[in-house]
Short mmCIF file of C-alpha atoms in Angstrom, two decimals:
data_model
loop_
_atom_site.label_atom_id
_atom_site.label_comp_id
_atom_site.label_asym_id
_atom_site.label_seq_id
_atom_site.Cartn_x
_atom_site.Cartn_y
_atom_site.Cartn_z
CA MET N 289 -51.37 55.77 19.53
CA LYS N 290 -48.52 56.04 22.03
CA THR N 291 -49.30 56.85 25.65
CA LEU N 292 -46.88 58.20 28.24
CA SER N 293 -46.69 57.05 31.83
CA LEU N 294 -46.45 59.60 34.64
CA THR N 295 -42.81 58.57 35.02
CA ALA N 296 -42.11 59.29 31.35
CA VAL N 297 -43.88 62.64 31.59
CA ALA N 298 -41.81 63.57 34.64
CA ALA N 299 -38.61 62.52 32.87
CA ALA N 300 -39.54 64.60 29.83
CA ALA N 301 -40.18 67.61 32.06
CA LEU N 302 -36.78 67.13 33.69
CA LEU N 303 -35.07 66.98 30.31
CA ALA N 304 -36.88 70.12 29.20
CA ALA N 305 -35.73 71.92 32.32
CA CYS N 306 -32.17 70.81 31.67
CA ALA N 307 -32.39 72.04 28.06
CA THR N 308 -33.05 75.59 29.24
CA ALA N 309 -29.61 75.61 30.87
CA GLU N 310 -27.78 73.70 28.13
CA ASP N 311 -24.77 76.05 28.13
CA ASP N 312 -24.23 75.73 31.90
CA GLY N 313 -22.09 73.18 33.63
CA PRO N 314 -18.69 71.61 32.96
CA GLN N 315 -17.42 71.81 29.39
CA GLY N 316 -14.96 69.87 27.24
CA MET N 317 -12.48 67.83 29.27
CA GLU N 318 -14.49 68.55 32.43
CA ALA N 319 -17.83 67.46 30.94
CA ILE N 320 -20.00 65.13 33.00
CA GLY N 321 -20.64 61.71 31.47
CA ASP N 322 -18.36 59.56 29.35
CA PRO N 323 -14.90 61.14 29.77
CA ALA N 324 -13.77 63.16 26.77
CA ARG N 325 -10.28 62.62 25.38
CA ALA N 326 -8.06 65.61 24.61
CA VAL N 327 -7.39 66.45 20.96
CA PRO N 328 -5.07 69.43 20.27
CA VAL N 329 -6.18 72.22 17.96
CA ALA N 330 -4.10 72.53 14.78
CA GLY N 331 -5.04 76.05 13.65
CA GLU N 332 -7.82 78.61 13.40
CA THR N 333 -9.41 81.19 11.15
CA LEU N 334 -9.06 84.92 11.65
CA VAL N 335 -11.05 87.81 10.17
CA THR N 336 -9.14 91.07 10.58
CA THR N 337 -11.82 93.30 9.02
CA ASP N 338 -14.71 92.49 11.37
CA PRO N 339 -14.32 92.20 15.18
CA GLU N 340 -17.83 90.74 15.58
CA VAL N 341 -17.95 87.68 13.33
CA ASP N 342 -20.98 85.54 14.21
CA ALA N 343 -19.70 82.21 12.87
CA ASP N 344 -21.79 79.05 12.63
CA ASP N 345 -20.93 76.34 10.08
CA PRO N 346 -17.94 75.37 7.86
CA ALA N 347 -17.42 73.33 4.69
CA LEU N 348 -14.02 72.07 3.51
CA TRP N 349 -12.73 71.48 -0.02
CA ALA N 350 -9.46 70.19 -1.50
CA ASP N 351 -8.41 69.69 -5.11
CA ALA N 352 -8.16 65.96 -5.86
CA ARG N 353 -5.43 66.77 -8.39
CA ASP N 354 -3.35 68.66 -5.82
CA PRO N 355 -4.65 68.50 -2.22
CA SER N 356 -2.41 71.41 -1.21
CA ARG N 357 -4.94 73.61 -3.04
CA ALA N 358 -7.63 73.78 -0.36
CA VAL N 359 -10.13 76.20 1.17
CA MET N 360 -12.78 76.36 3.87
CA PHE N 361 -16.14 78.09 3.52
CA GLY N 362 -17.57 79.54 6.74
CA THR N 363 -20.86 81.29 7.38
CA ASP N 364 -21.34 84.52 9.30
CA LYS N 365 -24.91 84.63 10.63
CA THR N 366 -24.94 88.41 10.35
CA ASP N 367 -23.13 89.22 7.11
CA GLY N 368 -22.50 86.42 4.61
CA LEU N 369 -19.97 83.82 3.51
CA TYR N 370 -16.21 83.77 4.13
CA VAL N 371 -13.77 81.71 2.08
CA HIS N 372 -10.65 80.95 4.12
CA ASN N 373 -7.27 79.57 3.23
CA LEU N 374 -6.13 76.76 5.52
CA ASP N 375 -3.69 79.09 7.25
CA GLY N 376 -6.86 80.77 8.55
CA SER N 377 -6.60 83.92 6.44
CA VAL N 378 -9.54 85.26 4.45
CA ARG N 379 -9.46 84.55 0.73
CA GLN N 380 -12.86 86.04 -0.15
CA PHE N 381 -15.96 87.46 1.46
CA LEU N 382 -19.41 87.40 -0.15
CA PRO N 383 -21.91 89.72 1.59
CA SER N 384 -24.99 87.56 1.27
CA GLY N 385 -26.92 88.37 4.44
CA GLN N 386 -27.80 86.16 7.40
CA LEU N 387 -26.35 82.76 6.47
CA ASN N 388 -26.59 79.80 8.81
CA ASN N 389 -25.39 76.40 7.51
CA VAL N 390 -23.22 75.67 4.45
CA ASP N 391 -22.25 72.60 2.41
CA LEU N 392 -20.92 71.72 -1.04
CA ARG N 393 -20.68 69.06 -3.72
CA THR N 394 -18.07 68.75 -6.44
CA GLY N 395 -18.66 67.91 -10.10
CA PHE N 396 -21.70 70.15 -10.67
CA GLN N 397 -22.14 70.69 -14.40
CA VAL N 398 -22.61 74.28 -15.57
CA ASN N 399 -22.31 75.05 -19.28
CA GLY N 400 -20.21 71.95 -19.83
CA ARG N 401 -17.80 72.68 -16.98
CA GLU N 402 -17.43 70.88 -13.68
CA MET N 403 -17.78 73.35 -10.82
CA VAL N 404 -18.15 73.03 -7.05
CA LEU N 405 -21.71 73.89 -6.00
CA VAL N 406 -21.81 75.61 -2.61
CA GLY N 407 -25.08 76.29 -0.80
CA ALA N 408 -26.10 78.01 2.43
CA THR N 409 -29.39 78.73 4.17
CA ASN N 410 -30.29 82.41 4.39
CA ASP N 411 -32.87 83.67 6.92
CA THR N 412 -32.59 87.39 6.15
CA PRO N 413 -36.09 88.91 6.65
CA GLY N 414 -37.64 89.43 3.24
CA GLY N 415 -34.82 87.52 1.53
CA ALA N 416 -34.92 84.03 2.99
CA GLY N 417 -34.03 80.94 0.98
CA ILE N 418 -30.91 79.11 -0.17
CA ASN N 419 -27.91 81.05 -1.44
CA PHE N 420 -25.96 79.13 -4.06
CA TYR N 421 -22.43 79.84 -5.20
CA LEU N 422 -20.10 78.43 -7.84
CA PHE N 423 -16.52 77.71 -6.81
CA ASP N 424 -14.06 77.28 -9.67
CA PRO N 425 -11.56 74.49 -8.86
CA ASP N 426 -9.07 75.96 -11.36
CA THR N 427 -8.99 79.57 -10.14
CA LEU N 428 -10.15 78.96 -6.54
CA GLN N 429 -12.59 81.84 -6.95
CA THR N 430 -16.19 81.86 -5.70
CA VAL N 431 -19.06 83.74 -7.37
CA ASP N 432 -22.71 84.22 -6.47
CA TYR N 433 -24.97 81.83 -8.37
CA GLY N 434 -28.34 82.97 -7.03
CA LEU N 435 -30.73 83.06 -4.10
CA VAL N 436 -33.58 80.55 -4.42
CA SER N 437 -36.74 81.16 -2.41
CA ILE N 438 -38.11 77.97 -0.87
CA GLY N 439 -41.34 79.27 0.64
CA MET N 440 -40.28 79.44 4.28
CA ASP N 441 -39.37 82.39 6.49
CA GLU N 442 -36.56 80.76 8.46
CA PRO N 443 -34.62 77.99 6.72
CA TYR N 444 -32.15 76.71 9.29
CA GLY N 445 -29.86 73.71 8.86
CA PHE N 446 -28.41 72.75 5.48
CA CYS N 447 -26.51 69.94 3.81
CA MET N 448 -26.03 68.56 0.32
CA GLY N 449 -25.93 65.08 -1.17
CA ARG N 450 -25.47 63.23 -4.43
CA ARG N 451 -27.36 60.33 -6.01
CA GLY N 452 -25.68 59.30 -9.25
CA ASP N 453 -25.29 62.43 -11.37
CA GLU N 454 -27.88 64.38 -9.39
CA VAL N 455 -27.02 66.83 -6.60
CA TYR N 456 -29.53 67.50 -3.80
CA ALA N 457 -30.04 70.33 -1.32
CA VAL N 458 -31.44 69.57 2.14
CA VAL N 459 -32.89 72.17 4.54
CA THR N 460 -33.94 71.50 8.14
CA THR N 461 -36.20 73.78 10.16
CA LYS N 462 -37.05 74.80 13.71
CA LEU N 463 -40.50 73.31 13.15
CA GLY N 464 -39.06 69.79 12.86
CA THR N 465 -39.30 69.38 9.08
CA THR N 466 -36.59 68.33 6.62
CA HIS N 467 -36.90 69.36 2.96
CA GLN N 468 -35.00 67.71 0.10
CA TRP N 469 -34.76 68.92 -3.53
CA PRO N 470 -32.65 67.98 -6.56
CA VAL N 471 -30.62 70.95 -7.88
CA SER N 472 -29.86 71.53 -11.56
CA ALA N 473 -28.22 74.28 -13.59
CA GLY N 474 -30.89 76.35 -15.32
CA PRO N 475 -30.33 79.05 -17.96
CA ASP N 476 -30.46 81.77 -15.30
CA GLY N 477 -29.10 79.98 -12.24
CA PRO N 478 -29.91 77.06 -9.93
CA VAL N 479 -33.26 75.31 -10.26
CA LEU N 480 -34.87 73.11 -7.58
CA GLY N 481 -36.88 70.03 -8.55
CA ALA N 482 -39.62 68.13 -6.73
CA GLU N 483 -39.65 68.57 -2.96
CA ARG N 484 -39.60 65.75 -0.41
CA VAL N 485 -40.62 66.53 3.20
CA LEU N 486 -39.72 64.48 6.30
CA THR N 487 -41.09 65.28 9.75
CA LEU N 488 -39.81 64.94 13.32
CA GLY N 489 -41.24 66.38 16.54
CA SER N 490 -39.08 69.41 17.36
CA GLN N 491 -36.30 71.78 16.27
CA LEU N 492 -33.69 70.43 13.86
CA GLU N 493 -30.42 71.83 12.56
CA GLY N 494 -27.36 69.73 11.70
CA CYS N 495 -27.53 67.21 8.87
CA VAL N 496 -25.18 65.28 6.60
CA VAL N 497 -25.65 62.95 3.63
CA ASP N 498 -23.65 59.75 3.24
CA ASP N 499 -23.60 59.58 -0.56
CA ALA N 500 -22.08 56.08 -0.66
CA ALA N 501 -24.74 54.61 1.64
CA ASP N 502 -27.61 56.75 0.27
CA THR N 503 -28.36 57.85 3.83
CA LEU N 504 -29.32 61.15 5.47
CA TYR N 505 -28.53 61.94 9.13
CA VAL N 506 -30.47 64.69 10.92
CA GLY N 507 -29.99 66.11 14.41
CA GLU N 508 -33.13 66.84 16.45
CA GLU N 509 -31.46 69.24 18.84
CA ASP N 510 -32.98 68.32 22.20
CA VAL N 511 -33.91 64.72 21.41
CA ALA N 512 -31.78 62.48 19.20
CA LEU N 513 -29.74 61.90 16.07
CA TRP N 514 -31.78 60.21 13.32
CA ARG N 515 -31.12 58.37 10.05
CA TYR N 516 -33.27 58.39 6.91
CA ASP N 517 -33.16 56.64 3.55
CA PHE N 518 -31.98 59.42 1.19
CA ASP N 519 -33.86 57.98 -1.80
CA PRO N 520 -36.69 60.46 -2.53
CA SER N 521 -39.02 57.53 -3.18
CA GLY N 522 -37.79 55.60 -0.16
CA SER N 523 -39.19 55.24 3.34
CA GLY N 524 -39.77 58.41 5.33
CA GLN N 525 -39.34 56.51 8.59
CA ALA N 526 -36.66 57.94 10.90
CA VAL N 527 -34.32 55.49 12.64
CA GLU N 528 -32.79 56.58 15.95
CA ILE N 529 -28.99 56.47 16.12
CA ALA N 530 -28.22 58.18 19.44
CA ARG N 531 -30.24 60.06 22.05
CA VAL N 532 -29.58 63.05 24.30
CA ASP N 533 -28.67 61.10 27.43
CA TYR N 534 -26.27 63.40 29.34
CA GLU N 535 -23.71 60.60 29.12
CA ARG N 536 -22.58 60.91 25.49
CA PHE N 537 -24.75 63.82 24.37
CA LYS N 538 -25.88 66.96 26.15
CA ASP N 539 -28.35 69.07 24.20
CA ASP N 540 -28.12 70.58 21.70
CA ILE N 541 -27.16 68.00 19.12
CA GLU N 542 -25.75 70.40 16.54
CA GLY N 543 -23.25 69.75 13.73
CA VAL N 544 -23.06 66.32 12.09
CA THR N 545 -20.35 65.20 9.65
CA LEU N 546 -18.77 62.11 8.06
CA MET N 547 -15.15 61.04 7.74
CA ARG N 548 -13.88 58.18 5.54
CA ASP N 549 -10.53 56.65 6.34
CA GLY N 550 -8.96 53.31 5.46
CA GLY N 551 -12.16 51.90 3.98
CA GLU N 552 -14.17 52.82 7.08
CA ALA N 553 -16.77 55.55 7.64
CA PHE N 554 -17.11 57.54 10.85
CA LEU N 555 -19.91 59.77 12.09
CA ILE N 556 -18.80 62.79 14.17
CA VAL N 557 -21.34 64.90 16.06
CA SER N 558 -21.27 68.12 18.08
CA SER N 559 -22.65 67.77 21.61
CA GLN N 560 -23.00 71.52 22.01
CA GLY N 561 -24.21 71.50 25.60
CA ASP N 562 -20.87 70.23 26.95
CA SER N 563 -18.46 71.04 24.07
CA THR N 564 -17.62 67.43 23.23
CA PHE N 565 -17.67 65.37 20.03
CA PRO N 566 -18.96 61.77 20.07
CA VAL N 567 -17.60 59.53 17.29
CA TYR N 568 -19.27 56.44 15.78
CA ARG N 569 -17.99 53.87 13.30
CA ILE N 570 -20.67 53.11 10.70
CA GLU N 571 -20.99 49.36 10.15
CA GLY N 572 -23.92 48.87 7.78
CA ASP N 573 -27.04 49.63 9.81
CA GLU N 574 -25.06 49.64 13.07
CA HIS N 575 -23.26 52.64 14.61
CA VAL N 576 -20.53 51.61 17.01
CA TYR N 577 -19.69 54.23 19.62
CA LEU N 578 -15.92 54.79 19.87
CA GLY N 579 -15.81 57.54 22.50
CA ARG N 580 -15.84 61.32 22.46
CA PHE N 581 -13.22 64.04 22.39
CA ALA N 582 -12.75 67.70 23.30
CA VAL N 583 -10.59 70.13 21.34
CA VAL N 584 -7.98 71.71 23.63
CA ALA N 585 -5.55 74.62 23.25
CA ALA N 586 -2.16 74.13 21.64
CA GLY N 587 0.50 76.81 21.42
CA ASP N 588 -1.19 80.19 21.16
CA VAL N 589 -4.46 78.81 19.73
CA ASP N 590 -7.33 78.26 22.15
CA GLY N 591 -9.61 75.24 22.27
CA VAL N 592 -13.25 74.83 21.25
CA HIS N 593 -16.42 75.75 23.10
CA GLY N 594 -20.12 75.58 22.23
CA THR N 595 -19.82 74.25 18.68
CA ASP N 596 -22.64 74.72 16.19
CA GLY N 597 -21.42 73.32 12.88
CA LEU N 598 -18.49 71.12 11.92
CA ASP N 599 -17.22 69.49 8.74
CA ALA N 600 -14.77 66.76 7.77
CA TRP N 601 -12.66 66.29 4.67
CA SER N 602 -11.65 62.69 3.99
CA GLY N 603 -8.14 62.14 2.66
CA PRO N 604 -5.32 64.60 1.98
CA ILE N 605 -6.08 68.30 2.36
CA GLY N 606 -3.50 71.04 2.79
CA GLY N 607 -0.86 69.79 5.21
CA PHE N 608 -3.11 67.06 6.63
CA PRO N 609 -2.47 63.74 4.84
CA ASN N 610 -5.24 61.72 6.49
CA GLY N 611 -8.06 64.26 6.70
CA LEU N 612 -9.13 67.39 8.53
CA LEU N 613 -11.98 68.63 10.73
CA ALA N 614 -13.20 72.23 10.74
CA ILE N 615 -15.12 73.08 13.92
CA HIS N 616 -17.02 76.20 14.98
CA ASP N 617 -15.86 77.88 18.21
CA ASP N 618 -18.19 80.39 19.86
CA GLN N 619 -15.62 81.83 22.30
CA GLU N 620 -12.54 82.99 20.41
CA ASP N 621 -9.81 84.36 22.69
CA SER N 622 -8.55 86.85 20.09
CA GLY N 623 -11.55 89.12 20.58
CA PRO N 624 -14.59 89.36 22.86
CA ASN N 625 -17.12 89.22 20.01
CA GLN N 626 -15.45 87.30 17.19
CA GLN N 627 -16.33 83.64 16.83
CA ASN N 628 -14.25 81.52 14.46
CA TYR N 629 -13.39 78.03 13.19
CA LYS N 630 -10.74 75.68 14.48
CA PHE N 631 -8.85 73.03 12.48
CA VAL N 632 -8.21 69.54 13.90
CA ASP N 633 -5.94 66.87 12.41
CA TRP N 634 -7.94 63.64 12.00
CA ARG N 635 -4.89 61.61 13.04
CA GLU N 636 -5.08 63.25 16.48
CA VAL N 637 -8.69 62.12 16.87
CA ARG N 638 -7.77 58.54 16.03
CA ARG N 639 -4.83 58.70 18.41
CA ALA N 640 -6.91 60.08 21.27
CA LEU N 641 -9.70 57.53 20.91
CA ASN N 642 -7.32 54.67 20.06
CA PHE N 643 -9.02 53.26 16.96
#
């Protein structure tokens, strides 16, 4: 059994006190700690039909046959799921209730066709679970595929992964648990298989699966970023990657995403408490810190503040030949109550951090 010294207890109390004021203090380029590098925003989403969008988490997609055919899915924690074109305009809206996090995987077989499976956690009272959607890569249209109850009142974070031909859904909770299920196409909609449960000590949200490495990353908001073996029969032991230290991370640790570029893999994380984004190069079991950046205004588009979720698309997408980031912004200048998503050219991140 672990025991804590009085010094450790005092330090924990100090960190807890700091967490209660996580949105206070210098943000972005002015953040305390390792200096953030400026990365210009490249665009943003806009919803003209709702002045009070409560955005949270995005997911990007591009057609491998023609990367100019691309969309971004974005949750609204009050109303449902938006599908945006990369010029920021709304392509579709699906009124699904209180959605939080969203993710997708391509190549999901339904009735002999390959579709894109999109999923999002839904914490609507009396209707909580995972909302699934099917996105048709030929027509670029999204349809409801079904709400699956998972036996919890408040599913929170969400990500998806693939192992061979099998697609998985992952849900994280405020209680510190992570739940993993295989998803298959049943006769009447999505079907979840056997559940795997992993446990940490406090509230979780952001997660991402590295399919190639068979690895799951989970953010424990006020504590650390962790790595798990994604194999359902593998070890349930969490490995610490980075800790809330007020140098590189200020709580909350929120969105987590992966970018692949030039044969390398990069982990990008939202340090919500100071509106910065630490970046790590993944080298086997090692994670090499490369620095952090802040997204700043460019032209008539404002920068980023207080990010919850973010996503990365590796390779060409729309007008971005080397990849794109989509990042939640909780203080959109176009309206006092509308949050939105900002686009960031991956080349600008590499340029700013000089790697």
